[in-house]
């Protein structure tokens, strides 16, 4: 038996339900590896789970992604060894000093990538990757609307869309955040907290309706995103940082120009091990060769997890926040 310290959610609620405490952790079971966590990523999905928007039986350990060093290997694991550096996403219970993870959910971290950067890359990086390669395959000449463009997923979308030869219309809540999106390659910048007519501003900036709208902000931007699209454009609603979008009259797609609407989730784009390894290899490879920039906007010890979520939910962050057990 081992001891670990983890960030628990005791019951659904606000940040006061977070508890950081020590507990027993068994040796890794068959098919698992035990990993000393170098860093765990902070994501909006943790907020939804804590609040009960995505119901999870309590108590549970928060955190969907991380990176660390293998310290023990369970039976039947043949391709991993003690000392290997690994990362993962889509695996609950990651905000901890020590975790057991199914071996099929971890991927190798390239030597050139620091463990903290790897943890910061996985969930948002693979999300941006599937959004631009598979949900809507961005091609040269496209125009893409990216909301919250200085955020975690937003910064990566800006870079990946631009790298595919397309144009980005970026939105954010402050001019400082828009400056970050500009540095990453966004050609058109709109502060959506001061815009009187967001869709009109997007259309004017783009010179036409956009081919795809990547919207993780949700309730406050959804209508403007739809109204920004060209006929037969693709509305990609992938989150609800401002709140969930209420039930939707499907006839609006007809009236607005034969639009497409999808509400994708990462789980369905990494469920197959080969696809997961492919996406992680491309994204971590791009980080390793310097073509994808990861902005670690804040490092917090596990004991200050609540402060990290306060910053994320309060719109005070850019890039990615991580929890570092050794900090
Ligand atoms: P971000 O770093 O983008 O933080 C959220 C940003 O949303 C804020 O910084 C803020 O930027 C903007 N925002 C606008 N209105 C609000 C509001 N009322 N409250 C809080 N934030 C607001 O977060 P992530 O990169 O972690 O996640 C972005 C979105 O992507 C989330 O909705 C998340 O759930 C979703 N997601 C979806 C996945 C999927 O597969 N479907 C996977 C991963 C993430 P600004 O100040 O510029 O407005």
mmCIF file of C-alpha atoms and ligand atoms in Angstrom:
data_model
loop_
_atom_site.group_PDB
_atom_site.id
_atom_site.type_symbol
_atom_site.label_atom_id
_atom_site.label_comp_id
_atom_site.label_asym_id
_atom_site.label_seq_id
_atom_site.Cartn_x
_atom_site.Cartn_y
_atom_site.Cartn_z
ATOM 1 C CA UNK A 1 0.000 0.000 0.000
ATOM 2 C CA UNK A 2 1.232 3.497 -0.875
ATOM 3 C CA UNK A 3 0.215 6.954 0.312
ATOM 4 C CA UNK A 4 -0.934 9.737 -2.024
ATOM 5 C CA UNK A 5 -2.219 13.277 -1.590
ATOM 6 C CA UNK A 6 -5.094 14.258 -3.891
ATOM 7 C CA UNK A 7 -7.640 16.982 -4.594
ATOM 8 C CA UNK A 8 -11.074 15.572 -3.673
ATOM 9 C CA UNK A 9 -14.553 16.838 -4.451
ATOM 10 C CA UNK A 10 -16.567 15.984 -1.341
ATOM 11 C CA UNK A 11 -20.000 16.835 -2.841
ATOM 12 C CA UNK A 12 -21.281 18.852 -5.835
ATOM 13 C CA UNK A 13 -20.869 22.574 -5.272
ATOM 14 C CA UNK A 14 -18.663 25.618 -5.396
ATOM 15 C CA UNK A 15 -14.897 25.651 -4.761
ATOM 16 C CA UNK A 16 -15.429 25.200 -1.006
ATOM 17 C CA UNK A 17 -16.155 21.492 -1.627
ATOM 18 C CA UNK A 18 -12.515 20.926 -2.693
ATOM 19 C CA UNK A 19 -10.455 19.051 -0.093
ATOM 20 C CA UNK A 20 -6.752 18.212 -0.385
ATOM 21 C CA UNK A 21 -5.959 15.170 1.724
ATOM 22 C CA UNK A 22 -3.781 12.092 2.081
ATOM 23 C CA UNK A 23 -5.114 8.604 1.399
ATOM 24 C CA UNK A 24 -4.028 5.036 0.670
ATOM 25 C CA UNK A 25 -3.277 3.996 -2.889
ATOM 26 C CA UNK A 26 -2.991 0.293 -3.730
ATOM 27 C CA UNK A 27 -0.215 -1.113 -5.904
ATOM 28 C CA UNK A 28 -1.058 -0.980 -9.623
ATOM 29 C CA UNK A 29 -3.509 -3.689 -10.685
ATOM 30 C CA UNK A 30 -3.148 -5.868 -13.753
ATOM 31 C CA UNK A 31 -2.865 -3.648 -16.830
ATOM 32 C CA UNK A 32 -2.028 -0.525 -14.796
ATOM 33 C CA UNK A 33 1.064 1.545 -14.124
ATOM 34 C CA UNK A 34 1.749 3.655 -11.051
ATOM 35 C CA UNK A 35 2.943 7.165 -11.838
ATOM 36 C CA UNK A 36 4.530 9.845 -9.696
ATOM 37 C CA UNK A 37 2.711 12.911 -11.010
ATOM 38 C CA UNK A 38 4.937 15.737 -12.227
ATOM 39 C CA UNK A 39 1.989 17.992 -13.051
ATOM 40 C CA UNK A 40 -1.766 17.781 -13.587
ATOM 41 C CA UNK A 41 -3.763 20.027 -15.902
ATOM 42 C CA UNK A 42 -6.584 22.322 -14.797
ATOM 43 C CA UNK A 43 -9.577 22.225 -17.157
ATOM 44 C CA UNK A 44 -13.094 23.525 -17.424
ATOM 45 C CA UNK A 45 -14.461 19.985 -17.357
ATOM 46 C CA UNK A 46 -13.270 19.820 -13.730
ATOM 47 C CA UNK A 47 -15.580 22.746 -12.994
ATOM 48 C CA UNK A 48 -18.549 21.036 -14.659
ATOM 49 C CA UNK A 49 -17.838 17.835 -12.666
ATOM 50 C CA UNK A 50 -17.415 19.705 -9.392
ATOM 51 C CA UNK A 51 -20.652 21.631 -9.951
ATOM 52 C CA UNK A 52 -22.559 18.462 -10.886
ATOM 53 C CA UNK A 53 -23.252 19.606 -14.482
ATOM 54 C CA UNK A 54 -21.599 16.304 -15.411
ATOM 55 C CA UNK A 55 -22.751 14.091 -12.504
ATOM 56 C CA UNK A 56 -20.028 12.017 -10.794
ATOM 57 C CA UNK A 57 -20.545 9.989 -7.573
ATOM 58 C CA UNK A 58 -18.776 11.730 -4.649
ATOM 59 C CA UNK A 59 -16.221 11.797 -3.184
ATOM 60 C CA UNK A 60 -13.952 11.707 -6.225
ATOM 61 C CA UNK A 61 -10.474 12.926 -7.119
ATOM 62 C CA UNK A 62 -10.507 15.790 -9.604
ATOM 63 C CA UNK A 63 -8.429 16.082 -12.775
ATOM 64 C CA UNK A 64 -8.516 14.528 -16.233
ATOM 65 C CA UNK A 65 -4.921 14.835 -17.388
ATOM 66 C CA UNK A 66 -1.346 14.808 -16.224
ATOM 67 C CA UNK A 67 2.214 13.690 -16.814
ATOM 68 C CA UNK A 68 4.773 11.942 -14.659
ATOM 69 C CA UNK A 69 7.262 9.142 -14.179
ATOM 70 C CA UNK A 70 6.357 5.455 -13.930
ATOM 71 C CA UNK A 71 7.250 4.103 -10.466
ATOM 72 C CA UNK A 72 5.689 0.614 -10.663
ATOM 73 C CA UNK A 73 4.231 -1.636 -13.347
ATOM 74 C CA UNK A 74 1.277 -3.986 -12.869
ATOM 75 C CA UNK A 75 0.973 -7.499 -14.254
ATOM 76 C CA UNK A 76 0.577 -7.936 -18.037
ATOM 77 C CA UNK A 77 2.049 -4.516 -18.843
ATOM 78 C CA UNK A 78 4.830 -5.254 -21.292
ATOM 79 C CA UNK A 79 5.526 -1.971 -23.066
ATOM 80 C CA UNK A 80 6.218 0.314 -20.084
ATOM 81 C CA UNK A 81 8.965 0.271 -17.443
ATOM 82 C CA UNK A 82 9.871 2.049 -14.218
ATOM 83 C CA UNK A 83 11.401 5.421 -15.086
ATOM 84 C CA UNK A 84 9.402 5.970 -18.304
ATOM 85 C CA UNK A 85 8.000 9.470 -18.748
ATOM 86 C CA UNK A 86 4.319 9.337 -19.670
ATOM 87 C CA UNK A 87 1.312 11.626 -20.109
ATOM 88 C CA UNK A 88 -2.437 11.076 -20.330
ATOM 89 C CA UNK A 89 -5.817 12.717 -20.715
ATOM 90 C CA UNK A 90 -9.398 11.480 -20.492
ATOM 91 C CA UNK A 91 -8.465 9.740 -17.259
ATOM 92 C CA UNK A 92 -10.164 10.881 -14.064
ATOM 93 C CA UNK A 93 -8.432 11.332 -10.714
ATOM 94 C CA UNK A 94 -5.242 13.008 -11.935
ATOM 95 C CA UNK A 95 -4.822 15.811 -9.378
ATOM 96 C CA UNK A 96 -2.651 13.771 -7.058
ATOM 97 C CA UNK A 97 0.931 13.066 -6.070
ATOM 98 C CA UNK A 98 0.669 9.409 -7.106
ATOM 99 C CA UNK A 99 -1.839 7.673 -9.403
ATOM 100 C CA UNK A 100 -2.592 4.297 -10.920
ATOM 101 C CA UNK A 101 -3.453 4.576 -14.616
ATOM 102 C CA UNK A 102 -4.515 1.964 -17.166
ATOM 103 C CA UNK A 103 -1.449 1.441 -19.368
ATOM 104 C CA UNK A 104 -3.551 1.877 -22.519
ATOM 105 C CA UNK A 105 -4.390 5.447 -21.462
ATOM 106 C CA UNK A 106 -0.816 6.703 -21.210
ATOM 107 C CA UNK A 107 1.435 7.840 -24.039
ATOM 108 C CA UNK A 108 5.197 8.438 -24.066
ATOM 109 C CA UNK A 109 6.504 11.977 -23.544
ATOM 110 C CA UNK A 110 9.256 12.982 -26.005
ATOM 111 C CA UNK A 111 12.637 13.719 -24.361
ATOM 112 C CA UNK A 112 12.466 17.350 -25.519
ATOM 113 C CA UNK A 113 9.188 17.986 -23.689
ATOM 114 C CA UNK A 114 9.211 18.868 -20.001
ATOM 115 C CA UNK A 115 6.677 16.947 -17.857
ATOM 116 C CA UNK A 116 4.910 20.159 -16.835
ATOM 117 C CA UNK A 117 4.544 21.185 -20.473
ATOM 118 C CA UNK A 118 3.335 17.677 -21.374
ATOM 119 C CA UNK A 119 0.631 17.878 -18.697
ATOM 120 C CA UNK A 120 -0.330 21.318 -20.009
ATOM 121 C CA UNK A 121 -0.581 19.990 -23.553
ATOM 122 C CA UNK A 122 -2.604 16.818 -23.463
ATOM 123 C CA UNK A 123 -6.294 17.575 -22.993
ATOM 124 C CA UNK A 124 -6.468 20.972 -24.654
ATOM 125 C CA UNK A 125 -3.936 20.009 -27.329
ATOM 126 C CA UNK A 126 -5.762 16.859 -28.359
ATOM 127 C CA UNK A 127 -9.026 18.797 -28.270
ATOM 128 C CA UNK A 128 -7.760 21.491 -30.626
ATOM 129 C CA UNK A 129 -6.269 18.736 -32.807
ATOM 130 C CA UNK A 130 -9.512 16.810 -33.269
ATOM 131 C CA UNK A 131 -11.478 20.027 -33.781
ATOM 132 C CA UNK A 132 -9.286 21.167 -36.706
ATOM 133 C CA UNK A 133 -8.518 17.753 -38.237
ATOM 134 C CA UNK A 134 -11.731 15.780 -37.792
ATOM 135 C CA UNK A 135 -14.766 17.718 -36.551
ATOM 136 C CA UNK A 136 -14.169 20.241 -39.318
ATOM 137 C CA UNK A 137 -11.055 19.600 -41.421
ATOM 138 C CA UNK A 138 -9.620 23.094 -41.786
ATOM 139 C CA UNK A 139 -8.093 23.777 -45.216
ATOM 140 C CA UNK A 140 -6.155 26.627 -46.825
ATOM 141 C CA UNK A 141 -8.378 29.621 -47.544
ATOM 142 C CA UNK A 142 -10.927 28.851 -44.816
ATOM 143 C CA UNK A 143 -11.941 31.486 -42.287
ATOM 144 C CA UNK A 144 -12.463 30.202 -38.741
ATOM 145 C CA UNK A 145 -14.025 32.021 -35.791
ATOM 146 C CA UNK A 146 -12.246 31.168 -32.518
ATOM 147 C CA UNK A 147 -13.784 32.432 -29.269
ATOM 148 C CA UNK A 148 -11.797 32.901 -26.034
ATOM 149 C CA UNK A 149 -8.724 32.853 -28.253
ATOM 150 C CA UNK A 150 -6.230 33.538 -25.449
ATOM 151 C CA UNK A 151 -7.545 30.642 -23.352
ATOM 152 C CA UNK A 152 -6.150 27.128 -23.171
ATOM 153 C CA UNK A 153 -7.945 25.535 -26.127
ATOM 154 C CA UNK A 154 -8.238 28.928 -27.837
ATOM 155 C CA UNK A 155 -4.495 29.554 -28.138
ATOM 156 C CA UNK A 156 -3.970 26.099 -29.614
ATOM 157 C CA UNK A 157 -6.859 26.485 -32.065
ATOM 158 C CA UNK A 158 -5.432 29.784 -33.305
ATOM 159 C CA UNK A 159 -2.060 28.147 -33.949
ATOM 160 C CA UNK A 160 -3.429 24.973 -35.553
ATOM 161 C CA UNK A 161 -5.924 26.794 -37.795
ATOM 162 C CA UNK A 162 -3.231 29.229 -38.925
ATOM 163 C CA UNK A 163 -0.764 26.395 -39.570
ATOM 164 C CA UNK A 164 -3.334 24.881 -41.962
ATOM 165 C CA UNK A 165 -3.301 28.009 -44.119
ATOM 166 C CA UNK A 166 -6.622 29.387 -42.869
ATOM 167 C CA UNK A 167 -7.546 32.770 -41.413
ATOM 168 C CA UNK A 168 -8.581 33.236 -37.783
ATOM 169 C CA UNK A 169 -11.126 35.737 -36.508
ATOM 170 C CA UNK A 170 -10.339 35.751 -32.783
ATOM 171 C CA UNK A 171 -12.484 36.990 -29.928
ATOM 172 C CA UNK A 172 -11.532 37.567 -26.288
ATOM 173 C CA UNK A 173 -12.669 39.535 -23.276
ATOM 174 C CA UNK A 174 -9.805 42.033 -23.058
ATOM 175 C CA UNK A 175 -7.482 43.783 -25.476
ATOM 176 C CA UNK A 176 -4.491 42.200 -23.703
ATOM 177 C CA UNK A 177 -5.916 38.755 -24.463
ATOM 178 C CA UNK A 178 -6.494 39.756 -28.089
ATOM 179 C CA UNK A 179 -2.841 40.755 -28.306
ATOM 180 C CA UNK A 180 -1.879 37.196 -27.346
ATOM 181 C CA UNK A 181 -4.134 35.803 -30.089
ATOM 182 C CA UNK A 182 -2.540 38.208 -32.567
ATOM 183 C CA UNK A 183 0.980 37.092 -31.634
ATOM 184 C CA UNK A 184 -0.086 33.496 -32.281
ATOM 185 C CA UNK A 185 -1.294 34.327 -35.786
ATOM 186 C CA UNK A 186 -4.918 35.508 -35.551
ATOM 187 C CA UNK A 187 -5.512 38.052 -38.329
ATOM 188 C CA UNK A 188 -8.746 39.635 -37.045
ATOM 189 C CA UNK A 189 -9.389 40.588 -33.427
ATOM 190 C CA UNK A 190 -12.710 41.374 -31.723
ATOM 191 C CA UNK A 191 -13.275 42.228 -28.080
ATOM 192 C CA UNK A 192 -16.653 40.567 -27.504
ATOM 193 C CA UNK A 193 -17.271 42.309 -24.209
ATOM 194 C CA UNK A 194 -17.399 45.703 -25.992
ATOM 195 C CA UNK A 195 -18.921 44.613 -29.319
ATOM 196 C CA UNK A 196 -22.531 45.788 -29.856
ATOM 197 C CA UNK A 197 -23.181 43.262 -32.635
ATOM 198 C CA UNK A 198 -20.692 40.409 -32.520
ATOM 199 C CA UNK A 199 -21.897 38.586 -35.651
ATOM 200 C CA UNK A 200 -21.808 41.793 -37.696
ATOM 201 C CA UNK A 201 -18.291 42.520 -36.457
ATOM 202 C CA UNK A 202 -17.154 38.985 -37.350
ATOM 203 C CA UNK A 203 -18.641 39.235 -40.849
ATOM 204 C CA UNK A 204 -17.103 42.637 -41.396
ATOM 205 C CA UNK A 205 -13.661 41.459 -40.228
ATOM 206 C CA UNK A 206 -13.789 38.280 -42.316
ATOM 207 C CA UNK A 207 -15.308 39.980 -45.353
ATOM 208 C CA UNK A 208 -17.900 37.194 -45.447
ATOM 209 C CA UNK A 209 -19.505 34.542 -43.284
ATOM 210 C CA UNK A 210 -16.992 32.201 -41.644
ATOM 211 C CA UNK A 211 -16.618 28.565 -42.707
ATOM 212 C CA UNK A 212 -16.467 27.259 -39.151
ATOM 213 C CA UNK A 213 -17.180 28.674 -35.705
ATOM 214 C CA UNK A 214 -15.269 27.071 -32.817
ATOM 215 C CA UNK A 215 -17.298 28.013 -29.747
ATOM 216 C CA UNK A 216 -16.303 26.821 -26.266
ATOM 217 C CA UNK A 217 -17.851 29.835 -24.546
ATOM 218 C CA UNK A 218 -21.414 28.621 -25.115
ATOM 219 C CA UNK A 219 -24.395 30.497 -23.718
ATOM 220 C CA UNK A 220 -23.149 34.051 -24.308
ATOM 221 C CA UNK A 221 -21.736 33.512 -27.836
ATOM 222 C CA UNK A 222 -23.823 30.738 -29.413
ATOM 223 C CA UNK A 223 -26.327 32.949 -31.253
ATOM 224 C CA UNK A 224 -23.616 35.228 -32.619
ATOM 225 C CA UNK A 225 -21.580 32.221 -33.724
ATOM 226 C CA UNK A 226 -24.521 30.847 -35.718
ATOM 227 C CA UNK A 227 -25.157 34.264 -37.255
ATOM 228 C CA UNK A 228 -21.485 34.553 -38.278
ATOM 229 C CA UNK A 229 -21.500 31.456 -40.506
ATOM 230 C CA UNK A 230 -21.653 31.309 -44.289
ATOM 231 C CA UNK A 231 -24.408 29.172 -45.845
ATOM 232 C CA UNK A 232 -23.596 25.504 -45.145
ATOM 233 C CA UNK A 233 -21.055 26.587 -42.527
ATOM 234 C CA UNK A 234 -20.188 24.435 -39.515
ATOM 235 C CA UNK A 235 -21.116 25.412 -35.961
ATOM 236 C CA UNK A 236 -18.851 23.568 -33.522
ATOM 237 C CA UNK A 237 -20.129 24.040 -29.972
ATOM 238 C CA UNK A 238 -17.505 22.358 -27.798
ATOM 239 C CA UNK A 239 -18.112 23.852 -24.362
ATOM 240 C CA UNK A 240 -19.971 26.234 -22.129
ATOM 241 C CA UNK A 241 -17.502 28.383 -20.182
ATOM 242 C CA UNK A 242 -20.194 31.098 -19.887
ATOM 243 C CA UNK A 243 -22.976 28.559 -19.286
ATOM 244 C CA UNK A 244 -24.639 25.742 -21.192
ATOM 245 C CA UNK A 245 -26.617 26.547 -24.353
ATOM 246 C CA UNK A 246 -30.367 26.027 -23.738
ATOM 247 C CA UNK A 247 -32.497 23.641 -25.859
ATOM 248 C CA UNK A 248 -32.340 24.550 -29.525
ATOM 249 C CA UNK A 249 -34.949 24.792 -32.308
ATOM 250 C CA UNK A 250 -33.440 22.729 -35.107
ATOM 251 C CA UNK A 251 -35.339 24.753 -37.732
ATOM 252 C CA UNK A 252 -32.872 27.569 -37.048
ATOM 253 C CA UNK A 253 -30.298 25.615 -39.059
ATOM 254 C CA UNK A 254 -32.662 25.675 -42.038
ATOM 255 C CA UNK A 255 -33.554 29.360 -41.695
ATOM 256 C CA UNK A 256 -29.906 30.418 -41.240
ATOM 257 C CA UNK A 257 -28.502 28.824 -44.419
ATOM 258 C CA UNK A 258 -28.501 25.012 -44.215
ATOM 259 C CA UNK A 259 -25.982 25.134 -41.368
ATOM 260 C CA UNK A 260 -24.324 22.173 -39.676
ATOM 261 C CA UNK A 261 -24.252 21.965 -35.876
ATOM 262 C CA UNK A 262 -22.185 19.558 -33.818
ATOM 263 C CA UNK A 263 -21.474 19.236 -30.085
ATOM 264 C CA UNK A 264 -18.309 17.124 -30.021
ATOM 265 C CA UNK A 265 -16.400 15.750 -27.053
ATOM 266 C CA UNK A 266 -12.781 14.611 -26.842
ATOM 267 C CA UNK A 267 -13.698 11.143 -25.549
ATOM 268 C CA UNK A 268 -15.180 10.184 -28.908
ATOM 269 C CA UNK A 269 -12.051 11.251 -30.795
ATOM 270 C CA UNK A 270 -9.539 9.318 -28.650
ATOM 271 C CA UNK A 271 -11.567 6.210 -27.750
ATOM 272 C CA UNK A 272 -9.566 4.138 -30.198
ATOM 273 C CA UNK A 273 -5.985 3.597 -28.922
ATOM 274 C CA UNK A 274 -4.438 4.081 -32.380
ATOM 275 C CA UNK A 275 -6.276 7.377 -32.865
ATOM 276 C CA UNK A 276 -5.296 8.533 -29.363
ATOM 277 C CA UNK A 277 -1.623 7.712 -29.958
ATOM 278 C CA UNK A 278 -1.731 9.418 -33.375
ATOM 279 C CA UNK A 279 -3.210 12.647 -31.985
ATOM 280 C CA UNK A 280 -0.889 12.711 -28.966
ATOM 281 C CA UNK A 281 2.131 11.983 -31.172
ATOM 282 C CA UNK A 282 1.293 14.830 -33.538
ATOM 283 C CA UNK A 283 0.610 17.336 -30.769
ATOM 284 C CA UNK A 284 3.527 16.428 -28.469
ATOM 285 C CA UNK A 285 5.752 16.200 -31.566
ATOM 286 C CA UNK A 286 4.781 19.747 -32.550
ATOM 287 C CA UNK A 287 5.586 20.928 -29.019
ATOM 288 C CA UNK A 288 8.927 19.119 -29.164
ATOM 289 C CA UNK A 289 9.944 20.690 -32.487
ATOM 290 C CA UNK A 290 8.802 24.138 -31.399
ATOM 291 C CA UNK A 291 6.020 24.528 -33.957
ATOM 292 C CA UNK A 292 3.273 24.526 -31.272
ATOM 293 C CA UNK A 293 3.628 26.951 -28.383
ATOM 294 C CA UNK A 294 2.247 25.961 -24.970
ATOM 295 C CA UNK A 295 1.601 28.900 -22.665
ATOM 296 C CA UNK A 296 1.665 27.749 -19.035
ATOM 297 C CA UNK A 297 -0.203 30.703 -17.584
ATOM 298 C CA UNK A 298 0.002 29.593 -13.944
ATOM 299 C CA UNK A 299 1.555 26.896 -11.680
ATOM 300 C CA UNK A 300 -0.098 26.057 -8.377
ATOM 301 C CA UNK A 301 0.704 23.508 -5.644
ATOM 302 C CA UNK A 302 -2.031 20.880 -5.094
ATOM 303 C CA UNK A 303 -2.927 22.615 -1.836
ATOM 304 C CA UNK A 304 -3.925 25.734 -3.811
ATOM 305 C CA UNK A 305 -6.159 23.981 -6.341
ATOM 306 C CA UNK A 306 -9.120 26.158 -5.328
ATOM 307 C CA UNK A 307 -7.160 29.298 -6.221
ATOM 308 C CA UNK A 308 -6.408 27.883 -9.671
ATOM 309 C CA UNK A 309 -10.107 27.248 -10.307
ATOM 310 C CA UNK A 310 -11.016 30.678 -8.940
ATOM 311 C CA UNK A 311 -8.717 32.232 -11.557
ATOM 312 C CA UNK A 312 -10.050 30.011 -14.375
ATOM 313 C CA UNK A 313 -13.701 30.594 -13.562
ATOM 314 C CA UNK A 314 -13.037 34.301 -13.021
ATOM 315 C CA UNK A 315 -11.669 34.750 -16.569
ATOM 316 C CA UNK A 316 -8.343 35.915 -15.169
ATOM 317 C CA UNK A 317 -6.208 33.325 -16.965
ATOM 318 C CA UNK A 318 -4.482 32.991 -20.297
ATOM 319 C CA UNK A 319 -3.151 29.714 -21.651
ATOM 320 C CA UNK A 320 -3.020 26.722 -19.346
ATOM 321 C CA UNK A 321 -3.008 26.336 -15.577
ATOM 322 C CA UNK A 322 -1.287 23.354 -13.998
ATOM 323 C CA UNK A 323 -1.087 21.863 -10.512
ATOM 324 C CA UNK A 324 2.431 20.813 -9.541
ATOM 325 C CA UNK A 325 2.576 18.372 -6.591
ATOM 326 C CA UNK A 326 6.239 19.151 -5.930
ATOM 327 C CA UNK A 327 5.797 22.944 -5.962
HETATM 328 P P1 LIG B 1 -10.145 28.699 -21.149
HETATM 329 O O1 LIG B 1 -8.731 28.818 -20.781
HETATM 330 O O2 LIG B 1 -10.547 29.015 -22.552
HETATM 331 O O3 LIG B 1 -11.000 29.576 -20.155
HETATM 332 C C1 LIG B 1 -12.311 29.898 -20.488
HETATM 333 C C2 LIG B 1 -12.385 31.269 -21.161
HETATM 334 O O4 LIG B 1 -13.718 31.468 -21.596
HETATM 335 C C3 LIG B 1 -12.103 32.405 -20.205
HETATM 336 O O5 LIG B 1 -10.723 32.688 -20.047
HETATM 337 C C4 LIG B 1 -12.842 33.536 -20.878
HETATM 338 O O6 LIG B 1 -12.017 34.177 -21.848
HETATM 339 C C5 LIG B 1 -13.983 32.831 -21.633
HETATM 340 N N1 LIG B 1 -15.260 33.134 -21.007
HETATM 341 C C6 LIG B 1 -16.257 33.851 -21.579
HETATM 342 N N2 LIG B 1 -17.269 33.992 -20.742
HETATM 343 C C7 LIG B 1 -16.934 33.370 -19.588
HETATM 344 C C8 LIG B 1 -17.569 33.203 -18.345
HETATM 345 N N3 LIG B 1 -18.806 33.706 -18.113
HETATM 346 N N4 LIG B 1 -16.953 32.512 -17.369
HETATM 347 C C9 LIG B 1 -15.732 31.994 -17.595
HETATM 348 N N5 LIG B 1 -15.056 32.121 -18.755
HETATM 349 C C10 LIG B 1 -15.660 32.818 -19.758
HETATM 350 O O7 LIG B 1 -10.673 27.258 -20.778
HETATM 351 P P2 LIG B 1 -10.323 25.874 -21.471
HETATM 352 O O8 LIG B 1 -9.376 26.071 -22.583
HETATM 353 O O9 LIG B 1 -9.973 24.916 -20.412
HETATM 354 O O10 LIG B 1 -11.736 25.436 -22.064
HETATM 355 C C11 LIG B 1 -12.375 26.201 -23.053
HETATM 356 C C12 LIG B 1 -13.698 25.524 -23.389
HETATM 357 O O11 LIG B 1 -13.402 24.320 -24.057
HETATM 358 C C13 LIG B 1 -14.545 25.162 -22.176
HETATM 359 O O12 LIG B 1 -15.895 25.403 -22.477
HETATM 360 C C14 LIG B 1 -14.318 23.673 -22.048
HETATM 361 O O13 LIG B 1 -15.385 23.030 -21.427
HETATM 362 C C15 LIG B 1 -14.193 23.290 -23.496
HETATM 363 N N6 LIG B 1 -13.540 22.009 -23.740
HETATM 364 C C16 LIG B 1 -14.233 21.096 -24.461
HETATM 365 C C17 LIG B 1 -13.692 19.902 -24.797
HETATM 366 C C18 LIG B 1 -14.444 18.977 -25.680
HETATM 367 O O14 LIG B 1 -13.897 17.978 -26.143
HETATM 368 N N7 LIG B 1 -15.701 19.257 -25.973
HETATM 369 C C19 LIG B 1 -12.360 19.511 -24.290
HETATM 370 C C20 LIG B 1 -11.674 20.576 -23.601
HETATM 371 C C21 LIG B 1 -12.270 21.780 -23.315
HETATM 372 P P3 LIG B 1 -12.294 35.725 -22.176
HETATM 373 O O15 LIG B 1 -12.011 36.485 -20.934
HETATM 374 O O16 LIG B 1 -11.374 36.024 -23.294
HETATM 375 O O17 LIG B 1 -13.738 35.811 -22.543
#
